[in-house]
């Protein structure tokens, strides 16, 4: 059985938990508190991820894989969540890189600063809030446009691209983003929650 | 023949150009000046990439793919630059997502601010420079550690992971990062330049 090293409020960890649940795959969940530096210990850095971040997927033989996008592709291969066609896989990756590079650094970072961070915001963080709000809305606009053509981002059914984008988009209001202006996005969030196996982001009964 | 929509100083565009050269694949290069908003025109947003960024790969039939990581995976499939083995592909993606999420936002952004941006740095940008220097060195440290085990990031030969990491790492000094403290990285940069087909980042004779 695989082990998922995780922090429950993390949208990146949540994406991996969601796919495991959708696939009905058993897994052991090991929790870390990133706010207490539990992913920066020498043991974590040496054995699990030199970059000091969750999620990390550990296979039974001890091999470790980090980066939620890589984990989703690895677990999704051979399942309906990652159709085995070169163009489809490429479009799935397009959305996943867009999410990590453009949507996450605005939408997820504002949420983290405003709801997770325990110390007060620094002056530099405060100063970045307006620009991150604008950047996040621009990213949400791209997502809205991407969902105009069909119910899911790529192809006829939900893929790991939808999982990757859902992770932080559905909690964007926690970062101060009003989603009312994005009807395609809110409709898609509703459909996503109907996928069998769905669980909300911080429920503890995953494994 | 495919068309690469690109901006020559971009490390993300460069990654795609490099792979096309390594593969000996002919392509048409179409240049845009991102500093003049040429990727934010209605035509670019409608037809090429709603996110308003290069690189974009356009196939002969007009289909378009954005995000350098997706383009590298699409073009690399079936070639020695992307071995067809689930675990290897996953480790390649791990490095590529690490690059876009952790290394690029520090190392590449400082380079852009210090060498490409035409207007003076804003106060917020100035204030972020020290933290981005630290974050970039942390990322370079992860790369240094990743190159301790062998000559290339994944497996026995260069893959699209090496291309993705090389893109901005080799020009990190332009962002104020001294690479002397990273002997594995500098050795790998030297090896990378020996790959047949190699071209430097802003040469115009790609196509």
Short mmCIF file of C-alpha atoms in Angstrom, two decimals:
data_model
loop_
_atom_site.label_atom_id
_atom_site.label_comp_id
_atom_site.label_asym_id
_atom_site.label_seq_id
_atom_site.Cartn_x
_atom_site.Cartn_y
_atom_site.Cartn_z
CA UNK A 1 0.00 0.00 0.00
CA UNK A 2 1.26 3.50 -0.83
CA UNK A 3 1.75 6.22 1.79
CA UNK A 4 0.77 9.83 1.19
CA UNK A 5 2.78 12.31 3.24
CA UNK A 6 0.44 15.25 3.54
CA UNK A 7 -0.91 18.34 5.35
CA UNK A 8 -4.70 18.35 5.32
CA UNK A 9 -5.34 22.07 4.58
CA UNK A 10 -3.04 21.87 1.54
CA UNK A 11 -4.84 22.03 -1.80
CA UNK A 12 -1.86 20.31 -3.41
CA UNK A 13 -2.15 17.39 -0.99
CA UNK A 14 -5.92 17.39 -1.39
CA UNK A 15 -5.60 16.82 -5.15
CA UNK A 16 -3.73 13.56 -4.51
CA UNK A 17 -6.18 12.46 -1.80
CA UNK A 18 -9.08 13.14 -4.15
CA UNK A 19 -7.66 11.03 -6.96
CA UNK A 20 -6.91 8.16 -4.58
CA UNK A 21 -10.51 8.33 -3.34
CA UNK A 22 -11.95 8.53 -6.87
CA UNK A 23 -9.88 5.46 -7.79
CA UNK A 24 -10.89 3.63 -4.62
CA UNK A 25 -7.21 2.98 -3.93
CA UNK A 26 -6.26 2.24 -0.32
CA UNK A 27 -3.45 4.37 1.14
CA UNK A 28 -1.85 5.31 4.42
CA UNK A 29 -2.03 8.99 5.29
CA UNK A 30 0.86 10.49 7.26
CA UNK A 31 0.26 14.05 8.41
CA UNK A 32 2.80 16.85 8.93
CA UNK A 33 2.26 20.36 10.21
CA UNK A 34 4.07 22.54 7.69
CA UNK A 35 3.53 25.55 9.96
CA UNK A 36 5.75 23.88 12.57
CA UNK A 37 8.54 23.01 10.13
CA UNK A 38 7.79 19.30 10.18
CA UNK A 39 8.66 18.98 6.48
CA UNK A 40 12.03 20.68 6.94
CA UNK A 41 13.60 18.13 9.28
CA UNK A 42 16.82 16.42 8.14
CA UNK A 43 14.97 13.10 7.91
CA UNK A 44 12.21 14.54 5.72
CA UNK A 45 14.73 16.27 3.46
CA UNK A 46 16.97 13.21 3.16
CA UNK A 47 14.38 10.51 2.71
CA UNK A 48 11.19 12.09 1.34
CA UNK A 49 11.77 15.37 -0.49
CA UNK A 50 14.89 17.53 -0.60
CA UNK A 51 12.59 20.45 -1.39
CA UNK A 52 10.92 20.14 2.05
CA UNK A 53 7.32 20.07 0.84
CA UNK A 54 4.27 17.85 0.94
CA UNK A 55 2.64 16.02 -0.78
CA UNK A 56 5.03 13.11 -1.20
CA UNK A 57 3.87 9.72 -2.47
CA UNK A 58 5.90 6.84 -1.04
CA UNK A 59 5.65 3.47 -2.75
CA UNK A 60 5.83 0.21 -0.84
CA UNK A 61 9.47 -0.26 -1.87
CA UNK A 62 10.40 3.15 -0.43
CA UNK A 63 10.69 5.11 -3.68
CA UNK A 64 9.36 8.66 -3.25
CA UNK A 65 7.68 11.04 -5.66
CA UNK A 66 6.99 14.71 -4.90
CA UNK A 67 5.07 17.49 -6.70
CA UNK A 68 1.31 16.99 -6.83
CA UNK A 69 1.31 17.27 -10.63
CA UNK A 70 3.75 14.38 -10.95
CA UNK A 71 1.84 12.30 -8.39
CA UNK A 72 -1.46 12.85 -10.22
CA UNK A 73 0.07 11.78 -13.53
CA UNK A 74 1.66 8.70 -11.97
CA UNK A 75 -1.48 7.55 -10.16
CA UNK A 76 -3.77 8.54 -13.02
CA UNK A 77 -1.91 6.58 -15.75
CA UNK A 78 -4.06 3.76 -17.07
CA UNK A 79 -7.26 5.12 -15.49
CA UNK A 80 -10.12 7.17 -17.01
CA UNK A 81 -8.69 10.22 -15.21
CA UNK A 82 -5.78 10.32 -17.69
CA UNK A 83 -6.78 9.12 -21.16
CA UNK A 84 -3.87 7.47 -22.98
CA UNK A 85 -3.69 9.67 -26.04
CA UNK A 86 -0.74 12.00 -26.67
CA UNK A 87 -2.77 15.12 -27.44
CA UNK A 88 -5.18 14.62 -24.53
CA UNK A 89 -2.29 14.07 -22.12
CA UNK A 90 -0.62 17.22 -23.43
CA UNK A 91 -3.77 19.32 -22.92
CA UNK A 92 -4.13 17.89 -19.41
CA UNK A 93 -0.55 18.92 -18.66
CA UNK A 94 -1.18 22.38 -20.14
CA UNK A 95 -3.88 22.97 -17.54
CA UNK A 96 -1.79 21.49 -14.75
CA UNK A 97 1.24 23.69 -15.48
CA UNK A 98 -1.06 26.70 -15.85
CA UNK A 99 -2.44 25.93 -12.40
CA UNK A 100 0.94 25.62 -10.69
CA UNK A 101 2.55 28.56 -12.44
CA UNK A 102 -0.30 31.07 -12.74
CA UNK A 103 -3.33 30.22 -10.59
CA UNK A 104 -1.71 28.73 -7.50
CA UNK A 105 0.79 31.57 -6.81
CA UNK A 106 -2.07 34.06 -6.64
CA UNK A 107 -5.26 32.24 -5.57
CA UNK A 108 -3.64 29.74 -3.19
CA UNK A 109 -1.05 32.12 -1.79
CA UNK A 110 -3.66 34.72 -0.81
CA UNK A 111 -5.71 31.97 0.85
CA UNK A 112 -2.63 30.75 2.74
CA UNK A 113 -1.68 34.24 3.88
CA UNK A 114 -5.22 35.14 4.93
CA UNK A 115 -6.35 31.87 6.53
CA UNK A 116 -3.40 29.59 7.36
CA UNK A 117 -0.40 31.72 8.22
CA UNK A 118 -0.16 32.09 12.00
CA UNK A 119 2.07 35.17 12.22
CA UNK A 120 0.78 38.57 11.01
CA UNK A 121 1.35 39.44 7.36
CA UNK A 122 4.66 41.14 6.66
CA UNK A 123 4.74 44.52 4.96
CA UNK A 124 5.91 42.89 1.73
CA UNK A 125 3.02 40.41 1.86
CA UNK A 126 0.54 43.22 2.53
CA UNK A 127 1.91 45.16 -0.42
CA UNK A 128 1.48 42.17 -2.74
CA UNK A 129 -2.17 41.49 -1.88
CA UNK A 130 -3.76 43.80 -4.51
CA UNK A 131 -1.59 42.54 -7.40
CA UNK A 132 -2.22 38.94 -6.37
CA UNK A 133 -5.95 39.64 -6.35
CA UNK A 134 -5.73 40.93 -9.93
CA UNK A 135 -3.51 38.04 -11.06
CA UNK A 136 -5.88 35.53 -9.48
CA UNK A 137 -8.89 37.04 -11.21
CA UNK A 138 -7.01 36.92 -14.51
CA UNK A 139 -6.29 33.22 -13.91
CA UNK A 140 -9.91 32.54 -12.97
CA UNK A 141 -10.91 34.28 -16.21
CA UNK A 142 -8.73 31.88 -18.20
CA UNK A 143 -10.35 28.96 -16.38
CA UNK A 144 -13.84 30.39 -17.05
CA UNK A 145 -13.01 30.59 -20.75
CA UNK A 146 -11.59 27.06 -20.73
CA UNK A 147 -14.84 25.72 -19.33
CA UNK A 148 -17.00 27.43 -21.97
CA UNK A 149 -16.64 24.57 -24.45
CA UNK A 150 -17.73 21.65 -22.29
CA UNK A 151 -18.45 20.33 -18.82
CA UNK A 152 -14.83 19.33 -18.14
CA UNK A 153 -11.48 20.88 -19.02
CA UNK A 154 -10.27 18.16 -21.41
CA UNK A 155 -12.45 15.59 -23.16
CA UNK A 156 -15.80 14.19 -22.08
CA UNK A 157 -15.14 13.26 -18.47
CA UNK A 158 -13.25 14.52 -15.44
CA UNK A 159 -9.47 14.15 -15.65
CA UNK A 160 -6.56 14.94 -13.36
CA UNK A 161 -6.63 18.42 -14.95
CA UNK A 162 -10.01 19.04 -13.31
CA UNK A 163 -8.69 17.68 -10.02
CA UNK A 164 -5.61 19.93 -10.23
CA UNK A 165 -7.66 23.05 -10.96
CA UNK A 166 -10.40 22.25 -8.45
CA UNK A 167 -7.93 21.96 -5.56
CA UNK A 168 -7.50 25.68 -4.96
CA UNK A 169 -10.25 27.17 -7.14
CA UNK A 170 -13.08 25.88 -4.98
CA UNK A 171 -11.56 27.55 -1.91
CA UNK A 172 -10.68 30.77 -3.75
CA UNK A 173 -13.28 32.71 -1.71
CA UNK A 174 -11.08 32.06 1.36
CA UNK A 175 -8.46 34.18 -0.43
CA UNK A 176 -10.94 36.96 -1.15
CA UNK A 177 -12.03 35.93 -4.67
CA UNK A 178 -15.74 36.21 -5.36
CA UNK A 179 -16.63 33.43 -7.79
CA UNK A 180 -20.07 34.81 -8.73
CA UNK A 181 -18.62 36.39 -11.87
CA UNK A 182 -17.55 32.96 -13.14
CA UNK A 183 -20.68 30.92 -13.89
CA UNK A 184 -18.83 28.22 -15.86
CA UNK A 185 -16.48 27.77 -12.90
CA UNK A 186 -19.23 27.57 -10.29
CA UNK A 187 -21.20 25.10 -12.45
CA UNK A 188 -18.09 22.95 -12.82
CA UNK A 189 -17.46 23.05 -9.05
CA UNK A 190 -20.98 21.71 -8.58
CA UNK A 191 -20.44 18.89 -11.10
CA UNK A 192 -17.08 18.05 -9.57
CA UNK A 193 -18.67 17.42 -6.17
CA UNK A 194 -20.88 14.76 -7.73
CA UNK A 195 -17.92 12.58 -8.75
CA UNK A 196 -18.24 9.30 -6.77
CA UNK A 197 -15.76 9.27 -3.91
CA UNK A 198 -15.68 13.05 -3.49
CA UNK A 199 -14.63 14.34 -0.07
CA UNK A 200 -14.15 17.91 1.13
CA UNK A 201 -10.68 19.33 1.68
CA UNK A 202 -9.97 18.75 5.38
CA UNK A 203 -11.93 15.62 6.30
CA UNK A 204 -9.72 13.28 8.21
CA UNK A 205 -11.23 9.92 7.27
CA UNK A 206 -9.37 9.47 4.02
CA UNK A 207 -7.34 6.36 4.51
CA UNK B 1 5.48 21.68 -40.04
CA UNK B 2 4.75 22.97 -36.55
CA UNK B 3 5.00 26.65 -35.60
CA UNK B 4 6.53 27.82 -32.33
CA UNK B 5 5.19 31.16 -31.15
CA UNK B 6 8.01 32.53 -29.06
CA UNK B 7 10.04 35.40 -27.56
CA UNK B 8 13.74 34.72 -27.89
CA UNK B 9 14.97 35.90 -24.44
CA UNK B 10 12.37 33.63 -22.76
CA UNK B 11 13.83 30.61 -21.03
CA UNK B 12 10.47 28.87 -21.35
CA UNK B 13 10.48 29.37 -25.10
CA UNK B 14 14.14 28.38 -25.25
CA UNK B 15 13.36 24.99 -23.71
CA UNK B 16 11.04 24.18 -26.61
CA UNK B 17 13.51 25.48 -29.21
CA UNK B 18 16.25 23.35 -27.67
CA UNK B 19 14.21 20.14 -27.81
CA UNK B 20 13.21 20.80 -31.42
CA UNK B 21 16.88 21.31 -32.28
CA UNK B 22 17.99 18.20 -30.38
CA UNK B 23 15.36 16.21 -32.27
CA UNK B 24 16.33 17.76 -35.60
CA UNK B 25 12.69 18.64 -36.16
CA UNK B 26 11.96 21.47 -38.60
CA UNK B 27 9.72 24.26 -37.32
CA UNK B 28 8.62 27.77 -38.11
CA UNK B 29 9.51 30.37 -35.50
CA UNK B 30 7.15 33.29 -35.01
CA UNK B 31 8.45 35.98 -32.68
CA UNK B 32 6.51 38.28 -30.37
CA UNK B 33 7.76 41.05 -28.13
CA UNK B 34 6.12 40.36 -24.78
CA UNK B 35 7.37 43.73 -23.51
CA UNK B 36 5.16 45.45 -26.10
CA UNK B 37 2.04 43.44 -25.25
CA UNK B 38 2.14 41.45 -28.48
CA UNK B 39 0.87 38.32 -26.69
CA UNK B 40 -2.10 40.16 -25.19
CA UNK B 41 -3.84 41.10 -28.43
CA UNK B 42 -7.40 39.80 -28.96
CA UNK B 43 -6.18 37.60 -31.80
CA UNK B 44 -3.44 36.02 -29.69
CA UNK B 45 -5.82 35.43 -26.78
CA UNK B 46 -8.58 34.00 -28.99
CA UNK B 47 -6.56 31.79 -31.26
CA UNK B 48 -3.29 30.89 -29.53
CA UNK B 49 -3.45 31.14 -25.73
CA UNK B 50 -6.15 32.69 -23.55
CA UNK B 51 -3.46 33.12 -20.90
CA UNK B 52 -1.55 35.56 -23.14
CA UNK B 53 1.85 33.92 -22.91
CA UNK B 54 4.46 32.34 -25.13
CA UNK B 55 5.57 29.68 -25.91
CA UNK B 56 2.69 28.22 -27.91
CA UNK B 57 3.12 25.23 -30.20
CA UNK B 58 0.78 25.30 -33.17
CA UNK B 59 0.27 22.09 -35.13
CA UNK B 60 -0.29 22.07 -38.88
CA UNK B 61 -4.02 21.57 -38.37
CA UNK B 62 -4.22 24.70 -36.17
CA UNK B 63 -4.47 23.01 -32.77
CA UNK B 64 -2.52 24.97 -30.15
CA UNK B 65 -0.69 23.88 -27.01
CA UNK B 66 0.69 26.27 -24.41
CA UNK B 67 2.87 25.86 -21.28
CA UNK B 68 6.46 24.84 -22.00
CA UNK B 69 6.15 21.78 -19.76
CA UNK B 70 3.22 20.46 -21.78
CA UNK B 71 4.97 21.22 -25.07
CA UNK B 72 8.14 19.40 -23.96
CA UNK B 73 6.14 16.32 -22.93
CA UNK B 74 4.19 16.33 -26.21
CA UNK B 75 7.25 16.72 -28.45
CA UNK B 76 9.39 14.43 -26.31
CA UNK B 77 6.97 11.47 -26.32
CA UNK B 78 8.47 8.53 -28.20
CA UNK B 79 11.99 10.00 -28.21
CA UNK B 80 15.01 9.29 -25.96
CA UNK B 81 14.30 12.60 -24.20
CA UNK B 82 11.23 11.07 -22.52
CA UNK B 83 11.68 7.35 -21.76
CA UNK B 84 8.37 5.48 -21.93
CA UNK B 85 8.27 4.08 -18.41
CA UNK B 86 5.70 5.23 -15.84
CA UNK B 87 8.17 5.85 -13.01
CA UNK B 88 10.71 7.61 -15.21
CA UNK B 89 8.03 9.86 -16.68
CA UNK B 90 6.81 10.66 -13.17
CA UNK B 91 10.30 11.63 -11.97
CA UNK B 92 10.75 13.78 -15.09
CA UNK B 93 7.48 15.56 -14.27
CA UNK B 94 8.55 15.97 -10.63
CA UNK B 95 11.56 18.00 -11.77
CA UNK B 96 9.53 19.95 -14.30
CA UNK B 97 6.86 20.98 -11.78
CA UNK B 98 9.60 21.83 -9.27
CA UNK B 99 11.14 24.09 -11.87
CA UNK B 100 7.94 25.94 -12.72
CA UNK B 101 6.71 26.27 -9.15
CA UNK B 102 9.90 26.80 -7.16
CA UNK B 103 12.93 27.65 -9.31
CA UNK B 104 11.39 29.77 -12.07
CA UNK B 105 9.49 32.24 -9.80
CA UNK B 106 12.74 33.16 -8.07
CA UNK B 107 15.65 32.58 -10.46
CA UNK B 108 13.87 33.58 -13.67
CA UNK B 109 11.88 36.44 -12.17
CA UNK B 110 14.98 38.14 -10.76
CA UNK B 111 16.67 37.77 -14.16
CA UNK B 112 13.64 39.27 -15.88
CA UNK B 113 13.42 42.18 -13.47
CA UNK B 114 17.15 42.91 -13.60
CA UNK B 115 17.85 42.38 -17.32
CA UNK B 116 14.65 42.43 -19.40
CA UNK B 117 12.16 44.77 -17.76
CA UNK B 118 12.35 48.18 -19.44
CA UNK B 119 10.73 50.33 -16.75
CA UNK B 120 12.46 50.84 -13.38
CA UNK B 121 11.70 48.29 -10.64
CA UNK B 122 8.67 49.17 -8.52
CA UNK B 123 9.00 49.47 -4.76
CA UNK B 124 7.27 46.11 -4.31
CA UNK B 125 9.68 44.45 -6.74
CA UNK B 126 12.67 46.03 -4.97
CA UNK B 127 11.37 44.77 -1.64
CA UNK B 128 11.05 41.22 -2.97
CA UNK B 129 14.59 40.96 -4.34
CA UNK B 130 16.29 39.65 -1.16
CA UNK B 131 13.67 36.96 -0.48
CA UNK B 132 13.75 35.87 -4.11
CA UNK B 133 17.53 35.61 -3.89
CA UNK B 134 17.20 33.28 -0.88
CA UNK B 135 14.42 31.25 -2.49
CA UNK B 136 16.44 30.87 -5.67
CA UNK B 137 19.50 29.67 -3.79
CA UNK B 138 17.32 27.15 -1.94
CA UNK B 139 16.03 25.89 -5.30
CA UNK B 140 19.56 25.71 -6.72
CA UNK B 141 20.52 23.71 -3.63
CA UNK B 142 17.78 21.17 -4.39
CA UNK B 143 19.04 20.92 -7.96
CA UNK B 144 22.63 20.50 -6.74
CA UNK B 145 21.50 17.63 -4.54
CA UNK B 146 19.50 16.07 -7.37
CA UNK B 147 22.61 16.01 -9.56
CA UNK B 148 24.75 14.29 -6.92
CA UNK B 149 23.67 10.81 -7.97
CA UNK B 150 24.47 10.94 -11.67
CA UNK B 151 25.25 13.06 -14.71
CA UNK B 152 21.59 13.74 -15.57
CA UNK B 153 18.49 14.38 -13.47
CA UNK B 154 16.62 11.18 -14.38
CA UNK B 155 18.15 8.02 -15.80
CA UNK B 156 21.29 7.65 -17.87
CA UNK B 157 20.84 10.30 -20.52
CA UNK B 158 19.47 13.82 -20.89
CA UNK B 159 15.69 14.12 -20.74
CA UNK B 160 13.20 16.94 -21.01
CA UNK B 161 13.72 17.37 -17.25
CA UNK B 162 17.30 18.49 -17.92
CA UNK B 163 16.08 20.80 -20.68
CA UNK B 164 13.43 22.31 -18.39
CA UNK B 165 15.92 22.92 -15.56
CA UNK B 166 18.69 24.15 -17.84
CA UNK B 167 16.49 26.87 -19.39
CA UNK B 168 16.77 29.35 -16.53
CA UNK B 169 19.52 27.79 -14.38
CA UNK B 170 22.29 28.46 -16.88
CA UNK B 171 21.38 32.17 -16.96
CA UNK B 172 20.90 32.42 -13.19
CA UNK B 173 23.98 34.68 -12.89
CA UNK B 174 22.02 37.32 -14.86
CA UNK B 175 19.65 37.36 -11.89
CA UNK B 176 22.49 37.73 -9.39
CA UNK B 177 23.03 34.08 -8.49
CA UNK B 178 26.65 32.99 -8.24
CA UNK B 179 26.79 29.35 -9.37
CA UNK B 180 30.31 28.68 -8.04
CA UNK B 181 28.88 27.09 -4.90
CA UNK B 182 27.10 24.45 -7.02
CA UNK B 183 29.75 22.25 -8.64
CA UNK B 184 27.29 19.53 -9.68
CA UNK B 185 25.18 22.18 -11.41
CA UNK B 186 28.09 23.80 -13.23
CA UNK B 187 29.40 20.37 -14.33
CA UNK B 188 25.93 19.50 -15.66
CA UNK B 189 25.71 22.83 -17.52
CA UNK B 190 28.98 21.94 -19.25
CA UNK B 191 27.71 18.47 -20.20
CA UNK B 192 24.42 19.90 -21.42
CA UNK B 193 26.19 22.17 -23.90
CA UNK B 194 27.74 19.10 -25.53
CA UNK B 195 24.37 17.64 -26.54
CA UNK B 196 24.32 17.58 -30.37
CA UNK B 197 22.15 20.41 -31.69
CA UNK B 198 22.76 22.72 -28.73
CA UNK B 199 22.28 26.43 -29.36
CA UNK B 200 22.54 29.35 -26.94
CA UNK B 201 19.44 31.14 -25.72
CA UNK B 202 19.00 34.07 -28.08
CA UNK B 203 20.49 32.92 -31.39
CA UNK B 204 18.08 33.65 -34.18
CA UNK B 205 18.91 30.84 -36.59
CA UNK B 206 16.69 28.23 -35.04
CA UNK B 207 14.18 27.44 -37.70
#
